[in-house]
PDB file of C-alpha atoms in Angstrom:
ATOM      1  CA  MET V  59     -16.793  31.855 -10.794  1.00 60.00           C
ATOM      2  CA  SER V  60     -13.641  33.732  -9.799  1.00 68.00           C
ATOM      3  CA  ALA V  61     -10.347  33.309 -11.635  1.00 64.00           C
ATOM      4  CA  GLN V  62      -8.949  31.483  -8.602  1.00 63.00           C
ATOM      5  CA  GLN V  63     -11.895  29.057  -8.493  1.00 63.00           C
ATOM      6  CA  ASP V  64     -11.639  28.511 -12.243  1.00 64.00           C
ATOM      7  CA  ALA V  65      -7.931  27.694 -11.944  1.00 62.00           C
ATOM      8  CA  SER V  66      -8.638  25.321  -9.062  1.00 63.00           C
ATOM      9  CA  THR V  67     -11.330  23.529 -11.076  1.00 65.00           C
ATOM     10  CA  ARG V  68      -8.984  23.137 -14.052  1.00 68.00           C
ATOM     11  CA  GLU V  69      -6.284  21.754 -11.781  1.00 65.00           C
ATOM     12  CA  GLU V  70      -8.717  19.221 -10.301  1.00 66.00           C
ATOM     13  CA  GLN V  71      -9.769  18.145 -13.793  1.00 66.00           C
ATOM     14  CA  LEU V  72      -6.148  17.725 -14.863  1.00 64.00           C
ATOM     15  CA  TYR V  73      -5.352  15.777 -11.693  1.00 60.00           C
ATOM     16  CA  GLY V  74      -8.323  13.478 -12.202  1.00 66.00           C
ATOM     17  CA  ALA V  75      -7.199  12.789 -15.772  1.00 72.00           C
ATOM     18  CA  LEU V  76      -3.834  11.394 -14.640  1.00 66.00           C
ATOM     19  CA  GLU V  77      -3.421   7.681 -15.393  1.00 74.00           C
ATOM     20  CA  THR V  78      -2.275   7.059 -11.813  1.00 68.00           C
ATOM     21  CA  GLU V  79      -5.486   8.576 -10.428  1.00 70.00           C
ATOM     22  CA  LYS V  80      -7.985   6.712 -12.613  1.00 83.00           C
ATOM     23  CA  VAL V  81     -10.135   3.905 -11.205  1.00 85.00           C
ATOM     24  CA  ASN V  82      -9.023   0.417 -12.235  1.00 88.00           C
ATOM     25  CA  ALA V  83     -12.074  -1.476 -13.490  1.00 90.00           C
ATOM     26  CA  ALA V  84     -10.365  -4.832 -12.889  1.00 91.00           C
ATOM     27  CA  THR V  85     -10.204  -4.216  -9.132  1.00 92.00           C
ATOM     28  CA  ALA V  86     -13.431  -2.294  -8.618  1.00 91.00           C
ATOM     29  CA  GLU V  87     -14.752  -5.025  -6.276  1.00 93.00           C
ATOM     30  CA  ILE V  88     -11.442  -5.890  -4.597  1.00 93.00           C
ATOM     31  CA  ASP V  89     -12.848  -5.381  -1.114  1.00 93.00           C
ATOM     32  CA  ARG V  90     -15.266  -8.253  -1.774  1.00 94.00           C
ATOM     33  CA  MET V  91     -12.468 -10.654  -2.759  1.00 95.00           C
ATOM     34  CA  SER V  92     -10.849 -13.389  -0.698  1.00 96.00           C
ATOM     35  CA  PRO V  93      -7.182 -12.939   0.308  1.00 95.00           C
ATOM     36  CA  LEU V  94      -6.135 -15.290  -2.516  1.00 96.00           C
ATOM     37  CA  GLU V  95      -8.237 -13.403  -5.057  1.00 96.00           C
ATOM     38  CA  ILE V  96      -6.758 -10.114  -3.809  1.00 95.00           C
ATOM     39  CA  VAL V  97      -3.163 -11.226  -4.359  1.00 94.00           C
ATOM     40  CA  GLN V  98      -4.082 -12.760  -7.735  1.00 96.00           C
ATOM     41  CA  ALA V  99      -5.549  -9.418  -8.802  1.00 93.00           C
ATOM     42  CA  ILE V 100      -2.458  -7.539  -7.622  1.00 92.00           C
ATOM     43  CA  ASN V 101      -0.178 -10.033  -9.374  1.00 93.00           C
ATOM     44  CA  ALA V 102      -2.107  -9.645 -12.625  1.00 91.00           C
ATOM     45  CA  GLU V 103      -1.635  -5.878 -12.476  1.00 90.00           C
ATOM     46  CA  ASP V 104       2.046  -6.280 -11.544  1.00 89.00           C
ATOM     47  CA  ALA V 105       2.501  -8.265 -14.760  1.00 88.00           C
ATOM     48  CA  ARG V 106       1.780  -5.038 -16.635  1.00 85.00           C
ATOM     49  CA  VAL V 107       4.674  -3.231 -14.958  1.00 81.00           C
ATOM     50  CA  ALA V 108       7.477  -4.894 -16.917  1.00 82.00           C
ATOM     51  CA  GLN V 109       5.613  -4.118 -20.147  1.00 82.00           C
ATOM     52  CA  ALA V 110       5.346  -0.460 -19.165  1.00 74.00           C
ATOM     53  CA  VAL V 111       9.045  -0.299 -18.291  1.00 72.00           C
ATOM     54  CA  GLU V 112       9.908  -1.894 -21.639  1.00 85.00           C
ATOM     55  CA  GLN V 113       8.347   1.096 -23.396  1.00 83.00           C
ATOM     56  CA  VAL V 114      10.740   3.537 -21.720  1.00 69.00           C
ATOM     57  CA  LEU V 115      14.008   1.573 -21.898  1.00 83.00           C
ATOM     58  CA  PRO V 116      15.699   4.119 -24.220  1.00 84.00           C
ATOM     59  CA  HIS V 117      15.012   6.854 -21.659  1.00 78.00           C
ATOM     60  CA  VAL V 118      16.331   4.657 -18.842  1.00 72.00           C
ATOM     61  CA  ALA V 119      19.511   4.062 -20.827  1.00 79.00           C
ATOM     62  CA  ARG V 120      20.025   7.806 -21.278  1.00 74.00           C
ATOM     63  CA  ALA V 121      19.484   8.357 -17.569  1.00 71.00           C
ATOM     64  CA  ILE V 122      22.058   5.696 -16.698  1.00 68.00           C
ATOM     65  CA  GLU V 123      24.626   7.425 -18.888  1.00 70.00           C
ATOM     66  CA  ALA V 124      23.970  10.724 -17.126  1.00 63.00           C
ATOM     67  CA  ILE V 125      23.965   9.238 -13.622  1.00 57.00           C
ATOM     68  CA  ALA V 126      27.214   7.359 -14.175  1.00 61.00           C
ATOM     69  CA  VAL V 127      29.082  10.654 -14.387  1.00 55.00           C
ATOM     70  CA  PHE V 128      27.986  11.667 -10.880  1.00 51.00           C
ATOM     71  CA  ALA V 129      27.483   8.297  -9.185  1.00 49.00           C
ATOM     72  CA  LEU V 130      29.659   8.569  -6.081  1.00 48.00           C
ATOM     73  CA  TRP V 131      28.341   7.084  -2.870  1.00 50.00           C
ATOM     74  CA  GLN V 132      29.508   5.015   0.073  1.00 54.00           C
ATOM     75  CA  ALA V 133      27.536   1.895   0.946  1.00 55.00           C
ATOM     76  CA  VAL V 134      27.407   0.570   4.508  1.00 59.00           C
ATOM     77  CA  GLU V 135      27.888  -3.086   3.655  1.00 62.00           C
ATOM     78  CA  ASP V 136      29.276  -4.562   6.873  1.00 71.00           C
ATOM     79  CA  LEU V 137      26.186  -3.876   9.000  1.00 74.00           C
ATOM     80  CA  GLU V 138      24.314  -6.863   7.574  1.00 84.00           C
ATOM     81  CA  ASP V 139      26.913  -9.230   9.045  1.00 84.00           C
ATOM     82  CA  SER V 140      26.011  -8.310  12.622  1.00 90.00           C
ATOM     83  CA  ALA V 141      23.237 -10.280  14.311  1.00 93.00           C
ATOM     84  CA  GLU V 142      23.833  -8.141  17.386  1.00 93.00           C
ATOM     85  CA  ALA V 143      23.113  -4.972  15.410  1.00 92.00           C
ATOM     86  CA  GLY V 144      19.844  -6.437  14.142  1.00 93.00           C
ATOM     87  CA  ASN V 145      18.862  -7.494  17.646  1.00 96.00           C
ATOM     88  CA  SER V 146      19.774  -4.076  19.040  1.00 94.00           C
ATOM     89  CA  ASP V 147      17.908  -2.139  16.348  1.00 94.00           C
ATOM     90  CA  ALA V 148      14.817  -4.305  16.831  1.00 95.00           C
ATOM     91  CA  ALA V 149      14.955  -3.588  20.553  1.00 95.00           C
ATOM     92  CA  GLN V 150      14.594   0.131  19.775  1.00 95.00           C
ATOM     93  CA  LEU V 151      11.175  -0.501  18.200  1.00 95.00           C
ATOM     94  CA  ALA V 152       9.370  -1.600  21.390  1.00 93.00           C
ATOM     95  CA  ILE V 153       8.088  -4.762  19.699  1.00 95.00           C
ATOM     96  CA  VAL V 154       5.266  -6.566  21.521  1.00 93.00           C
ATOM     97  CA  GLU V 155       3.314  -9.760  20.878  1.00 90.00           C
ATOM     98  CA  GLN V 156       0.594  -7.843  19.016  1.00 90.00           C
ATOM     99  CA  ASP V 157       3.135  -6.896  16.322  1.00 92.00           C
ATOM    100  CA  VAL V 158       3.986  -8.606  13.052  1.00 91.00           C
ATOM    101  CA  VAL V 159       7.642  -8.479  11.994  1.00 93.00           C
ATOM    102  CA  VAL V 160       8.770  -9.305   8.451  1.00 94.00           C
ATOM    103  CA  GLY V 161      12.386 -10.336   8.001  1.00 95.00           C
ATOM    104  CA  ILE V 162      13.558  -9.479   4.475  1.00 95.00           C
ATOM    105  CA  THR V 163      16.740 -10.965   3.032  1.00 94.00           C
ATOM    106  CA  ALA V 164      17.436 -12.307  -0.452  1.00 92.00           C
ATOM    107  CA  SER V 165      19.753 -15.041   0.787  1.00 93.00           C
ATOM    108  CA  GLY V 166      17.665 -16.064   3.778  1.00 93.00           C
ATOM    109  CA  ARG V 167      20.741 -16.122   5.984  1.00 92.00           C
ATOM    110  CA  THR V 168      21.691 -12.483   6.641  1.00 93.00           C
ATOM    111  CA  PRO V 169      22.824 -12.240  10.299  1.00 95.00           C
ATOM    112  CA  TYR V 170      21.325  -8.767  10.821  1.00 96.00           C
ATOM    113  CA  VAL V 171      17.860  -9.993   9.818  1.00 97.00           C
ATOM    114  CA  LEU V 172      18.188 -13.186  11.856  1.00 98.00           C
ATOM    115  CA  GLY V 173      19.181 -11.112  14.875  1.00 97.00           C
ATOM    116  CA  ALA V 174      16.138  -8.866  14.503  1.00 97.00           C
ATOM    117  CA  ILE V 175      13.825 -11.867  14.096  1.00 97.00           C
ATOM    118  CA  SER V 176      15.372 -13.505  17.149  1.00 97.00           C
ATOM    119  CA  TYR V 177      14.477 -10.467  19.254  1.00 97.00           C
ATOM    120  CA  ALA V 178      10.953 -10.302  17.797  1.00 97.00           C
ATOM    121  CA  ARG V 179      10.390 -13.987  18.625  1.00 97.00           C
ATOM    122  CA  GLU V 180      11.491 -13.370  22.200  1.00 97.00           C
ATOM    123  CA  LYS V 181       8.801 -10.698  22.456  1.00 97.00           C
ATOM    124  CA  GLY V 182       6.132 -13.024  21.064  1.00 95.00           C
ATOM    125  CA  ALA V 183       5.576 -11.173  17.778  1.00 94.00           C
ATOM    126  CA  LEU V 184       4.338 -13.023  14.700  1.00 91.00           C
ATOM    127  CA  CYS V 185       7.404 -13.412  12.489  1.00 94.00           C
ATOM    128  CA  ILE V 186       7.220 -13.700   8.705  1.00 93.00           C
ATOM    129  CA  GLY V 187      10.217 -14.412   6.495  1.00 94.00           C
ATOM    130  CA  LEU V 188      10.744 -13.141   2.956  1.00 93.00           C
ATOM    131  CA  ALA V 189      13.701 -14.528   1.007  1.00 93.00           C
ATOM    132  CA  CYS V 190      14.477 -15.670  -2.528  1.00 92.00           C
ATOM    133  CA  ASN V 191      15.966 -19.040  -1.603  1.00 93.00           C
ATOM    134  CA  ARG V 192      14.371 -22.122  -0.071  1.00 90.00           C
ATOM    135  CA  ASP V 193      15.456 -24.142   2.982  1.00 90.00           C
ATOM    136  CA  THR V 194      17.194 -21.211   4.635  1.00 94.00           C
ATOM    137  CA  ALA V 195      18.124 -20.276   8.194  1.00 95.00           C
ATOM    138  CA  LEU V 196      15.343 -17.688   8.152  1.00 95.00           C
ATOM    139  CA  GLU V 197      12.736 -20.316   7.291  1.00 94.00           C
ATOM    140  CA  LYS V 198      13.638 -22.214  10.464  1.00 97.00           C
ATOM    141  CA  VAL V 199      12.861 -19.299  12.795  1.00 97.00           C
ATOM    142  CA  VAL V 200       9.657 -17.784  11.383  1.00 95.00           C
ATOM    143  CA  GLU V 201       6.020 -18.858  11.526  1.00 91.00           C
ATOM    144  CA  ILE V 202       5.314 -18.049   7.875  1.00 94.00           C
ATOM    145  CA  MET V 203       7.926 -18.215   5.119  1.00 93.00           C
ATOM    146  CA  ILE V 204       7.495 -16.603   1.696  1.00 94.00           C
ATOM    147  CA  ALA V 205      10.200 -17.608  -0.783  1.00 93.00           C
ATOM    148  CA  PRO V 206       9.782 -16.535  -4.426  1.00 93.00           C
ATOM    149  CA  VAL V 207      12.785 -18.119  -6.168  1.00 91.00           C
ATOM    150  CA  VAL V 208      13.683 -15.859  -9.099  1.00 88.00           C
ATOM    151  CA  GLY V 209      16.910 -17.583 -10.136  1.00 88.00           C
ATOM    152  CA  PRO V 210      20.332 -16.098 -10.902  1.00 87.00           C
ATOM    153  CA  GLU V 211      20.618 -12.325 -11.141  1.00 91.00           C
ATOM    154  CA  VAL V 212      21.468 -10.327 -14.259  1.00 76.00           C
ATOM    155  CA  ILE V 213      24.627  -9.230 -12.449  1.00 82.00           C
ATOM    156  CA  ASN V 214      25.913 -12.155 -10.402  1.00 84.00           C
ATOM    157  CA  GLY V 215      24.889 -11.752  -6.764  1.00 84.00           C
ATOM    158  CA  SER V 216      23.271  -8.332  -7.268  1.00 86.00           C
ATOM    159  CA  THR V 217      20.110  -9.224  -5.384  1.00 89.00           C
ATOM    160  CA  ARG V 218      18.673  -5.709  -5.581  1.00 88.00           C
ATOM    161  CA  LEU V 219      17.621  -6.702  -9.100  1.00 86.00           C
ATOM    162  CA  LYS V 220      15.244  -9.678  -9.545  1.00 91.00           C
ATOM    163  CA  ALA V 221      15.183 -10.625  -5.875  1.00 92.00           C
ATOM    164  CA  GLY V 222      14.554  -7.040  -4.812  1.00 92.00           C
ATOM    165  CA  THR V 223      11.764  -6.650  -7.352  1.00 92.00           C
ATOM    166  CA  ALA V 224      10.093  -9.890  -6.259  1.00 92.00           C
ATOM    167  CA  GLN V 225      10.280  -8.871  -2.611  1.00 93.00           C
ATOM    168  CA  LYS V 226       8.818  -5.444  -3.365  1.00 93.00           C
ATOM    169  CA  MET V 227       5.912  -7.131  -5.160  1.00 92.00           C
ATOM    170  CA  VAL V 228       5.270  -9.407  -2.181  1.00 93.00           C
ATOM    171  CA  LEU V 229       5.474  -6.501   0.269  1.00 92.00           C
ATOM    172  CA  ASN V 230       2.950  -4.583  -1.846  1.00 92.00           C
ATOM    173  CA  MET V 231       0.609  -7.564  -1.582  1.00 91.00           C
ATOM    174  CA  LEU V 232       1.087  -7.879   2.173  1.00 91.00           C
ATOM    175  CA  SER V 233       0.410  -4.220   2.908  1.00 91.00           C
ATOM    176  CA  THR V 234      -2.384  -3.762   0.358  1.00 92.00           C
ATOM    177  CA  GLY V 235      -4.162  -7.009   1.191  1.00 92.00           C
ATOM    178  CA  THR V 236      -4.025  -6.234   4.895  1.00 91.00           C
ATOM    179  CA  MET V 237      -5.459  -2.755   4.403  1.00 90.00           C
ATOM    180  CA  ILE V 238      -8.315  -4.171   2.315  1.00 92.00           C
ATOM    181  CA  LEU V 239      -9.184  -6.766   4.969  1.00 90.00           C
ATOM    182  CA  LEU V 240      -9.101  -4.022   7.615  1.00 89.00           C
ATOM    183  CA  GLY V 241     -11.736  -2.011   5.754  1.00 92.00           C
ATOM    184  CA  LYS V 242      -9.449   0.742   4.508  1.00 94.00           C
ATOM    185  CA  THR V 243     -10.962   0.535   1.026  1.00 95.00           C
ATOM    186  CA  TYR V 244     -14.396   0.663  -0.564  1.00 97.00           C
ATOM    187  CA  GLY V 245     -14.126  -1.196  -3.820  1.00 95.00           C
ATOM    188  CA  ASN V 246     -10.679  -0.045  -4.883  1.00 95.00           C
ATOM    189  CA  LEU V 247     -11.085   3.455  -3.446  1.00 96.00           C
ATOM    190  CA  MET V 248      -8.830   4.477  -0.536  1.00 95.00           C
ATOM    191  CA  VAL V 249     -11.622   5.696   1.703  1.00 97.00           C
ATOM    192  CA  ASP V 250      -9.404   6.086   4.771  1.00 96.00           C
ATOM    193  CA  VAL V 251      -7.248   8.713   3.063  1.00 95.00           C
ATOM    194  CA  GLN V 252      -6.518  11.709   5.292  1.00 94.00           C
ATOM    195  CA  PRO V 253      -6.659  14.972   3.279  1.00 93.00           C
ATOM    196  CA  THR V 254      -3.625  16.491   4.989  1.00 94.00           C
ATOM    197  CA  ASN V 255      -2.182  18.194   1.905  1.00 95.00           C
ATOM    198  CA  ARG V 256      -3.418  19.541  -1.417  1.00 93.00           C
ATOM    199  CA  LYS V 257      -2.851  16.340  -3.377  1.00 93.00           C
ATOM    200  CA  LEU V 258      -4.561  14.171  -0.772  1.00 95.00           C
ATOM    201  CA  HIS V 259      -7.436  16.636  -0.533  1.00 96.00           C
ATOM    202  CA  GLN V 260      -7.965  16.381  -4.287  1.00 94.00           C
ATOM    203  CA  ARG V 261      -7.847  12.610  -4.008  1.00 95.00           C
ATOM    204  CA  ALA V 262     -10.392  12.643  -1.177  1.00 96.00           C
ATOM    205  CA  VAL V 263     -12.769  14.797  -3.219  1.00 96.00           C
ATOM    206  CA  GLY V 264     -12.320  12.460  -6.181  1.00 95.00           C
ATOM    207  CA  ILE V 265     -13.137   9.431  -4.044  1.00 96.00           C
ATOM    208  CA  VAL V 266     -16.349  10.994  -2.723  1.00 98.00           C
ATOM    209  CA  GLN V 267     -17.207  12.032  -6.279  1.00 96.00           C
ATOM    210  CA  GLN V 268     -16.554   8.553  -7.677  1.00 95.00           C
ATOM    211  CA  ALA V 269     -18.337   6.679  -4.877  1.00 96.00           C
ATOM    212  CA  ASN V 270     -21.484   8.793  -5.039  1.00 97.00           C
ATOM    213  CA  GLY V 271     -21.531   9.792  -8.709  1.00 96.00           C
ATOM    214  CA  LEU V 272     -21.338  13.510  -7.935  1.00 95.00           C
ATOM    215  CA  ALA V 273     -19.955  16.631  -9.545  1.00 95.00           C
ATOM    216  CA  PRO V 274     -16.670  17.889  -8.017  1.00 93.00           C
ATOM    217  CA  ASP V 275     -18.318  20.864  -6.276  1.00 95.00           C
ATOM    218  CA  ALA V 276     -20.937  18.640  -4.630  1.00 97.00           C
ATOM    219  CA  ALA V 277     -18.265  16.181  -3.498  1.00 96.00           C
ATOM    220  CA  GLU V 278     -16.196  19.049  -2.066  1.00 97.00           C
ATOM    221  CA  ALA V 279     -19.202  20.345  -0.126  1.00 97.00           C
ATOM    222  CA  LEU V 280     -19.931  16.885   1.289  1.00 97.00           C
ATOM    223  CA  LEU V 281     -16.332  16.437   2.368  1.00 97.00           C
ATOM    224  CA  GLN V 282     -16.363  19.780   4.157  1.00 97.00           C
ATOM    225  CA  GLU V 283     -19.664  18.933   5.853  1.00 97.00           C
ATOM    226  CA  ALA V 284     -18.122  15.661   7.050  1.00 97.00           C
ATOM    227  CA  GLY V 285     -15.070  17.380   8.508  1.00 97.00           C
ATOM    228  CA  GLY V 286     -12.753  15.916   5.892  1.00 97.00           C
ATOM    229  CA  GLU V 287     -13.809  12.324   6.666  1.00 98.00           C
ATOM    230  CA  VAL V 288     -14.217  10.511   3.363  1.00 98.00           C
ATOM    231  CA  LYS V 289     -16.262   7.564   4.650  1.00 98.00           C
ATOM    232  CA  THR V 290     -18.576   9.872   6.568  1.00 98.00           C
ATOM    233  CA  ALA V 291     -19.033  12.066   3.487  1.00 98.00           C
ATOM    234  CA  ILE V 292     -19.944   9.071   1.327  1.00 98.00           C
ATOM    235  CA  ILE V 293     -22.623   7.896   3.766  1.00 98.00           C
ATOM    236  CA  VAL V 294     -24.036  11.421   4.123  1.00 98.00           C
ATOM    237  CA  GLY V 295     -24.189  11.725   0.334  1.00 97.00           C
ATOM    238  CA  ARG V 296     -25.877   8.349  -0.076  1.00 96.00           C
ATOM    239  CA  THR V 297     -28.437   8.700   2.704  1.00 96.00           C
ATOM    240  CA  GLY V 298     -28.865  12.371   3.535  1.00 96.00           C
ATOM    241  CA  MET V 299     -28.276  11.622   7.224  1.00 96.00           C
ATOM    242  CA  ALA V 300     -26.279  13.952   9.453  1.00 97.00           C
ATOM    243  CA  PRO V 301     -22.510  13.406   9.715  1.00 98.00           C
ATOM    244  CA  GLU V 302     -22.815  12.326  13.352  1.00 98.00           C
ATOM    245  CA  GLU V 303     -25.339   9.637  12.399  1.00 98.00           C
ATOM    246  CA  ALA V 304     -23.005   8.479   9.649  1.00 98.00           C
ATOM    247  CA  ARG V 305     -20.157   8.204  12.153  1.00 98.00           C
ATOM    248  CA  GLU V 306     -22.385   6.103  14.414  1.00 98.00           C
ATOM    249  CA  GLN V 307     -23.128   3.769  11.517  1.00 97.00           C
ATOM    250  CA  LEU V 308     -19.427   3.374  10.824  1.00 98.00           C
ATOM    251  CA  ALA V 309     -18.675   2.744  14.497  1.00 98.00           C
ATOM    252  CA  ALA V 310     -21.378   0.066  14.600  1.00 98.00           C
ATOM    253  CA  HIS V 311     -19.643  -1.738  11.736  1.00 97.00           C
ATOM    254  CA  ASP V 312     -16.014  -1.415  12.890  1.00 94.00           C
ATOM    255  CA  GLN V 313     -15.357   1.448  10.436  1.00 96.00           C
ATOM    256  CA  PHE V 314     -16.051  -0.774   7.401  1.00 96.00           C
ATOM    257  CA  LEU V 315     -17.801   1.473   4.889  1.00 97.00           C
ATOM    258  CA  ARG V 316     -19.008  -1.465   2.790  1.00 97.00           C
ATOM    259  CA  LYS V 317     -20.646  -3.133   5.799  1.00 97.00           C
ATOM    260  CA  ALA V 318     -22.240   0.120   6.962  1.00 97.00           C
ATOM    261  CA  LEU V 319     -23.736   0.839   3.534  1.00 97.00           C
ATOM    262  CA  ASP V 320     -24.934  -2.748   3.086  1.00 96.00           C
ATOM    263  CA  ALA V 321     -26.677  -2.574   6.469  1.00 96.00           C
ATOM    264  CA  LEU V 322     -28.356   0.701   5.550  1.00 94.00           C
ATOM    265  CA  ASP V 323     -29.460  -0.714   2.188  1.00 92.00           C
ATOM    266  CA  ALA V 324     -30.933  -3.746   3.941  1.00 92.00           C
ATOM    267  CA  LYS V 325     -33.171  -1.471   6.015  1.00 86.00           C
ATOM    268  CA  LYS V 326     -34.754   0.117   2.953  1.00 76.00           C
TER     269      LYS V 326
END
């Protein structure tokens, strides 16, 4: 093995050892879960976040002290008062009835958001509201309303705090749950990852390795044989079929890796 290959192998091992890159045993079968079970699993993991942040509060305090010396910025705070601006900005997005638009506002009454939702409704898009108050103007103009009420903020009216955190958690659930239901995962592995840079390539190799129980070199070879397509590589590794056959299997099952593998297993 050359020095360059040895260094690359060490880097891959170090990358795979990162906490953020490890496989979460609690969500290993998340692609088999119902939508409610998916969001319950995400919520359970989110509960760990505050505990993790608690462990680093002294470091956060030091950072705040340092930032305060340089914290000079200009907020654009009047834009949210314009329903016309929201309507106009939404019009730039070429929204159609096949789209889903989420209006996000802590108060549930921000004119900019209401203006954007108004335009989206005119175009026939599915409109979802996300606010941290109930019985709001937003609730009256959307098909689905999500309203986690977190109570008064630590700093009065500073809704980037609890309200912002709650909304980020909900948005994580919406995007993650949707991707799972669309077949973008196999278990809790992101099998639709595109290896367009070094980090994503390492992740793709790790996914093939994890899914098929292979050594890194074997997973790398499979990924190359499959033209960088993770799902194709996994099927090739499991079955020994040619990449083109694997692609046909995926196409026959709407690109759902789980369904394709289950169908192949059923034929054995």
